[in-house]
């Protein structure tokens, strides 16, 4: 059971870092069409990155 909890913590950390990097990337590129905040978690899906 301990290993599963550790894996969940690792996934949460990766998602947090990914969200921070994605936010910094969006700010850096300054897209003409600003992405609504609720769509940020969907950035992993197809077409979600919008680079």
mmCIF file with all atom_site columns, C-alpha atoms in Angstrom:
data_model
loop_
_atom_site.group_PDB
_atom_site.id
_atom_site.type_symbol
_atom_site.label_atom_id
_atom_site.label_alt_id
_atom_site.label_comp_id
_atom_site.label_asym_id
_atom_site.label_entity_id
_atom_site.label_seq_id
_atom_site.pdbx_PDB_ins_code
_atom_site.Cartn_x
_atom_site.Cartn_y
_atom_site.Cartn_z
_atom_site.occupancy
_atom_site.B_iso_or_equiv
_atom_site.pdbx_formal_charge
_atom_site.auth_seq_id
_atom_site.auth_comp_id
_atom_site.auth_asym_id
_atom_site.auth_atom_id
_atom_site.pdbx_PDB_model_num
ATOM 1  C CA . UNK A 1 1  ? 0.000   0.000  0.000   1.00 0.00 ? 1  UNK A CA 1
ATOM 2  C CA . UNK A 1 2  ? 2.861   2.331  0.759   1.00 0.00 ? 2  UNK A CA 1
ATOM 3  C CA . UNK A 1 3  ? 4.212   2.028  -2.768  1.00 0.00 ? 3  UNK A CA 1
ATOM 4  C CA . UNK A 1 4  ? 0.874   3.070  -4.291  1.00 0.00 ? 4  UNK A CA 1
ATOM 5  C CA . UNK A 1 5  ? 0.704   6.190  -2.139  1.00 0.00 ? 5  UNK A CA 1
ATOM 6  C CA . UNK A 1 6  ? 4.254   7.079  -3.153  1.00 0.00 ? 6  UNK A CA 1
ATOM 7  C CA . UNK A 1 7  ? 3.344   6.657  -6.821  1.00 0.00 ? 7  UNK A CA 1
ATOM 8  C CA . UNK A 1 8  ? 0.346   8.967  -6.406  1.00 0.00 ? 8  UNK A CA 1
ATOM 9  C CA . UNK A 1 9  ? 2.557   11.567 -4.748  1.00 0.00 ? 9  UNK A CA 1
ATOM 10 C CA . UNK A 1 10 ? 5.021   11.288 -7.620  1.00 0.00 ? 10 UNK A CA 1
ATOM 11 C CA . UNK A 1 11 ? 2.250   11.737 -10.195 1.00 0.00 ? 11 UNK A CA 1
ATOM 12 C CA . UNK A 1 12 ? 0.928   14.757 -8.292  1.00 0.00 ? 12 UNK A CA 1
ATOM 13 C CA . UNK A 1 13 ? 4.407   16.298 -8.241  1.00 0.00 ? 13 UNK A CA 1
ATOM 14 C CA . UNK A 1 14 ? 4.872   15.696 -11.963 1.00 0.00 ? 14 UNK A CA 1
ATOM 15 C CA . UNK A 1 15 ? 1.483   17.230 -12.738 1.00 0.00 ? 15 UNK A CA 1
ATOM 16 C CA . UNK A 1 16 ? 2.299   20.257 -10.575 1.00 0.00 ? 16 UNK A CA 1
ATOM 17 C CA . UNK A 1 17 ? 5.637   20.823 -12.297 1.00 0.00 ? 17 UNK A CA 1
ATOM 18 C CA . UNK A 1 18 ? 3.995   20.264 -15.677 1.00 0.00 ? 18 UNK A CA 1
ATOM 19 C CA . UNK A 1 19 ? 1.321   22.829 -14.883 1.00 0.00 ? 19 UNK A CA 1
ATOM 20 C CA . UNK A 1 20 ? 3.972   25.356 -13.847 1.00 0.00 ? 20 UNK A CA 1
ATOM 21 C CA . UNK A 1 21 ? 5.992   24.746 -17.001 1.00 0.00 ? 21 UNK A CA 1
ATOM 22 C CA . UNK A 1 22 ? 2.870   24.919 -19.147 1.00 0.00 ? 22 UNK A CA 1
ATOM 23 C CA . UNK A 1 23 ? 1.873   28.226 -17.539 1.00 0.00 ? 23 UNK A CA 1
ATOM 24 C CA . UNK A 1 24 ? 5.341   29.686 -18.055 1.00 0.00 ? 24 UNK A CA 1
ATOM 25 C CA . UNK A 1 25 ? 5.322   28.495 -21.671 1.00 0.00 ? 25 UNK A CA 1
ATOM 26 C CA . UNK A 1 26 ? 1.943   30.105 -22.299 1.00 0.00 ? 26 UNK A CA 1
ATOM 27 C CA . UNK A 1 27 ? 3.091   33.401 -20.793 1.00 0.00 ? 27 UNK A CA 1
ATOM 28 C CA . UNK A 1 28 ? 6.324   33.324 -22.785 1.00 0.00 ? 28 UNK A CA 1
ATOM 29 C CA . UNK A 1 29 ? 4.631   32.691 -26.115 1.00 0.00 ? 29 UNK A CA 1
ATOM 30 C CA . UNK A 1 30 ? 1.752   35.124 -25.470 1.00 0.00 ? 30 UNK A CA 1
ATOM 31 C CA . UNK A 1 31 ? -0.844  33.423 -27.653 1.00 0.00 ? 31 UNK A CA 1
ATOM 32 C CA . UNK A 1 32 ? -3.204  35.810 -29.492 1.00 0.00 ? 32 UNK A CA 1
ATOM 33 C CA . UNK A 1 33 ? -6.142  33.761 -28.200 1.00 0.00 ? 33 UNK A CA 1
ATOM 34 C CA . UNK A 1 34 ? -5.777  33.527 -24.418 1.00 0.00 ? 34 UNK A CA 1
ATOM 35 C CA . UNK A 1 35 ? -6.587  30.077 -23.056 1.00 0.00 ? 35 UNK A CA 1
ATOM 36 C CA . UNK A 1 36 ? -9.326  30.076 -20.403 1.00 0.00 ? 36 UNK A CA 1
ATOM 37 C CA . UNK A 1 37 ? -8.070  28.892 -17.025 1.00 0.00 ? 37 UNK A CA 1
ATOM 38 C CA . UNK A 1 38 ? -10.339 25.789 -16.861 1.00 0.00 ? 38 UNK A CA 1
ATOM 39 C CA . UNK A 1 39 ? -8.658  24.410 -19.998 1.00 0.00 ? 39 UNK A CA 1
ATOM 40 C CA . UNK A 1 40 ? -5.166  24.266 -18.484 1.00 0.00 ? 40 UNK A CA 1
ATOM 41 C CA . UNK A 1 41 ? -5.611  20.744 -17.003 1.00 0.00 ? 41 UNK A CA 1
ATOM 42 C CA . UNK A 1 42 ? -6.569  19.540 -20.493 1.00 0.00 ? 42 UNK A CA 1
ATOM 43 C CA . UNK A 1 43 ? -3.231  20.696 -21.912 1.00 0.00 ? 43 UNK A CA 1
ATOM 44 C CA . UNK A 1 44 ? -2.058  17.095 -22.011 1.00 0.00 ? 44 UNK A CA 1
ATOM 45 C CA . UNK A 1 45 ? -4.699  16.114 -24.552 1.00 0.00 ? 45 UNK A CA 1
ATOM 46 C CA . UNK A 1 46 ? -4.498  16.535 -28.328 1.00 0.00 ? 46 UNK A CA 1
ATOM 47 C CA . UNK A 1 47 ? -4.158  20.128 -29.470 1.00 0.00 ? 47 UNK A CA 1
ATOM 48 C CA . UNK A 1 48 ? -4.027  21.344 -25.891 1.00 0.00 ? 48 UNK A CA 1
ATOM 49 C CA . UNK A 1 49 ? -0.525  22.775 -26.033 1.00 0.00 ? 49 UNK A CA 1
ATOM 50 C CA . UNK A 1 50 ? -1.084  25.375 -28.751 1.00 0.00 ? 50 UNK A CA 1
ATOM 51 C CA . UNK A 1 51 ? 2.605   26.252 -29.132 1.00 0.00 ? 51 UNK A CA 1
#
